[in-house]
Tab-separated table of C-alpha atoms in Angstrom:
chain	number	residue	atom	x	y	z
A	1	MET	CA	106.728	102.300	136.853
A	2	MET	CA	105.980	103.239	133.236
A	3	ASP	CA	104.371	106.681	132.713
A	4	VAL	CA	101.802	105.823	130.020
A	5	ARG	CA	98.103	106.538	129.780
A	6	ALA	CA	95.244	105.773	127.443
A	7	ILE	CA	94.736	108.007	124.414
A	8	ARG	CA	91.076	109.028	124.445
A	9	ASN	CA	91.140	112.398	122.642
A	10	ASP	CA	93.371	114.678	120.573
A	11	ASP	CA	94.897	116.263	123.681
A	12	ASP	CA	96.019	112.814	124.831
A	13	LEU	CA	97.356	112.175	121.326
A	14	THR	CA	99.358	115.409	121.410
A	15	TRP	CA	100.782	114.411	124.798
A	16	ALA	CA	101.779	110.964	123.512
A	17	LEU	CA	103.416	112.395	120.374
A	18	ARG	CA	105.458	114.792	122.496
A	19	GLU	CA	106.435	111.915	124.767
A	20	ILE	CA	107.832	109.775	121.930
A	21	GLU	CA	109.509	112.619	120.038
A	22	PRO	CA	112.810	112.390	121.961
A	23	TYR	CA	113.027	108.703	121.057
A	24	PHE	CA	113.282	109.556	117.356
A	25	ALA	CA	116.457	111.571	117.931
A	26	ARG	CA	117.993	108.861	120.111
A	27	GLU	CA	116.348	105.472	119.885
A	28	PRO	CA	116.336	103.663	123.224
A	29	ALA	CA	118.356	100.471	123.548
A	30	PHE	CA	116.399	97.249	123.104
A	31	GLY	CA	115.194	95.741	126.350
A	32	THR	CA	115.369	98.964	128.365
A	33	PRO	CA	112.369	100.509	130.136
A	34	GLU	CA	112.575	103.407	127.648
A	35	ALA	CA	112.315	101.002	124.701
A	36	GLU	CA	109.310	99.350	126.301
A	37	ARG	CA	107.657	102.754	126.875
A	38	PHE	CA	108.363	103.779	123.275
A	39	ASP	CA	106.747	100.559	121.976
A	40	VAL	CA	103.666	100.980	124.168
A	41	LEU	CA	103.183	104.640	123.247
A	42	THR	CA	103.653	103.903	119.540
A	43	THR	CA	101.030	101.147	119.689
A	44	LEU	CA	98.570	103.422	121.496
A	45	ILE	CA	99.151	106.248	119.001
A	46	GLU	CA	98.657	103.971	116.011
A	47	ALA	CA	95.458	102.514	117.480
A	48	TYR	CA	93.996	105.958	118.221
A	49	GLU	CA	94.961	107.381	114.812
A	50	SER	CA	93.574	104.408	112.896
A	51	ARG	CA	90.279	104.692	114.782
A	52	HIS	CA	89.867	108.483	114.607
A	53	TYR	CA	91.813	109.427	111.472
A	54	PRO	CA	91.441	106.465	109.121
A	55	ILE	CA	93.248	106.899	105.855
A	56	PRO	CA	92.937	104.602	102.876
A	57	GLU	CA	96.035	102.583	102.020
A	58	SER	CA	98.220	104.645	99.719
A	59	ASP	CA	101.680	106.039	99.576
A	60	PRO	CA	102.581	109.310	101.348
A	61	ILE	CA	102.622	111.374	98.158
A	62	GLU	CA	99.135	110.177	97.199
A	63	LEU	CA	97.989	111.201	100.681
A	64	LEU	CA	99.440	114.684	100.243
A	65	HIS	CA	97.717	115.056	96.872
A	66	TYR	CA	94.449	113.814	98.378
A	67	ALA	CA	94.709	116.384	101.186
A	68	ILE	CA	95.384	119.157	98.673
A	69	GLU	CA	92.621	118.148	96.278
A	70	HIS	CA	89.875	117.060	98.678
A	71	LEU	CA	90.558	118.325	102.196
A	72	GLY	CA	91.014	122.014	101.523
A	73	ARG	CA	94.789	122.025	101.884
A	74	SER	CA	97.079	123.750	99.397
A	75	GLN	CA	100.531	123.325	97.962
A	76	ALA	CA	101.387	126.725	99.474
A	77	GLU	CA	100.468	125.384	102.945
A	78	LEU	CA	102.609	122.321	102.290
A	79	ALA	CA	105.483	124.575	101.220
A	80	GLU	CA	105.251	126.426	104.537
A	81	LEU	CA	105.369	123.152	106.450
A	82	LEU	CA	108.273	121.777	104.402
A	83	GLY	CA	110.342	124.953	104.294
A	84	SER	CA	109.991	126.128	100.684
A	85	ARG	CA	107.892	125.961	97.521
A	86	SER	CA	110.653	124.150	95.658
A	87	ARG	CA	110.905	121.535	98.413
A	88	ALA	CA	107.135	120.945	98.231
A	89	SER	CA	107.336	120.576	94.435
A	90	GLU	CA	110.253	118.142	94.690
A	91	ILE	CA	108.424	116.006	97.246
A	92	LEU	CA	105.104	116.056	95.374
A	93	GLY	CA	106.998	115.157	92.187
A	94	CYS	CA	108.767	112.236	93.909
A	95	LYS	CA	112.178	113.786	93.339
A	96	ARG	CA	112.940	114.003	97.061
A	97	GLY	CA	111.821	112.160	100.171
A	98	MET	CA	110.472	113.795	103.303
A	99	THR	CA	112.639	114.083	106.385
A	100	LEU	CA	111.386	112.952	109.785
A	101	ASP	CA	110.946	116.590	110.849
A	102	GLN	CA	108.882	117.289	107.727
A	103	ILE	CA	106.776	114.174	108.320
A	104	ARG	CA	106.097	115.304	111.878
A	105	ALA	CA	105.170	118.833	110.768
A	106	VAL	CA	102.707	117.622	108.126
A	107	SER	CA	101.274	114.992	110.464
A	108	GLU	CA	100.597	117.482	113.222
A	109	ALA	CA	99.249	120.255	111.004
A	110	TRP	CA	97.123	118.109	108.693
A	111	LYS	CA	96.221	115.312	111.153
A	112	ILE	CA	97.672	112.588	108.937
A	113	PRO	CA	99.157	109.714	110.929
A	114	ILE	CA	102.941	109.674	111.034
A	115	ALA	CA	102.932	105.992	110.079
A	116	ALA	CA	101.055	106.793	106.842
A	117	LEU	CA	103.512	109.550	105.885
A	118	ALA	CA	106.591	107.500	106.782
A	119	LYS	CA	105.791	104.609	104.411
A	120	PRO	CA	108.343	104.012	101.666
A	121	TYR	CA	107.526	105.309	98.196
A	122	PRO	CA	109.437	105.470	94.903
A	123	ILE	CA	111.686	108.483	94.439
A	124	GLY	CA	113.061	109.327	91.039
A	125	SER	CA	111.830	106.040	89.558
A	126	GLU	CA	109.574	105.212	86.638
A	127	GLU	CA	106.645	105.495	89.046
A	128	ALA	CA	107.226	109.250	89.455
A	129	PRO	CA	106.642	110.247	85.769
A	130	ARG	CA	103.450	108.161	85.728
A	131	ARG	CA	102.217	109.977	88.834
A	132	GLN	CA	103.154	113.361	87.343
A	133	ARG	CA	101.133	112.583	84.190
A	134	ALA	CA	98.135	111.679	86.365
A	135	GLU	CA	98.555	114.910	88.335
A	136	SER	CA	98.802	116.894	85.116
A	137	LYS	CA	95.522	115.377	83.920
A	138	ARG	CA	93.844	116.296	87.233
A	139	ALA	CA	95.150	119.871	86.977
A	140	LYS	CA	93.870	120.210	83.375
A	141	SER	CA	90.493	118.856	84.454
A	142	LYS	CA	90.310	121.399	87.294
A	143	ARG	CA	91.213	124.269	84.934
A	144	ALA	CA	88.567	123.153	82.456
A	145	LYS	CA	85.936	122.989	85.220
A	146	SER	CA	86.799	126.470	86.488
A	147	LYS	CA	86.688	127.907	82.947
A	148	SER	CA	83.255	126.376	82.336
A	149	SER	CA	82.052	127.683	85.728
A	150	ALA	CA	83.339	131.170	84.937
A	151	ALA	CA	81.695	131.142	81.502
A	152	ALA	CA	78.313	130.112	82.924
């Protein structure tokens, strides 16, 4: 009998995430009861997260920037989750991808679905400089707003 239950709240979600975690280290063989359990739990997790933590379609780095700019998170918090300030800068600058452990840490701490953070995104491509220019413009805009607020 498969040990699976409905995910109705965040405690159930935490339970389900803990239950599938071992499968990431050693994926179960196709057709086994463990593989079936992994598939069912993953489907339940995705359904719960999409219903309770909807996130607009975007790449993982855009999600991180959104969380920093609009959800009260900070790059310093991200650095703690990822292991260092330089690692956070490299990831936000699309110079390095996130590891599965880093994805899990950010997902759990910031309540961003793992599936959204695990999507592929360009690293070290022409897309990265374009994103950095956009980020630079946002940072300049923020500085200008804080200077005008301080002057008022």
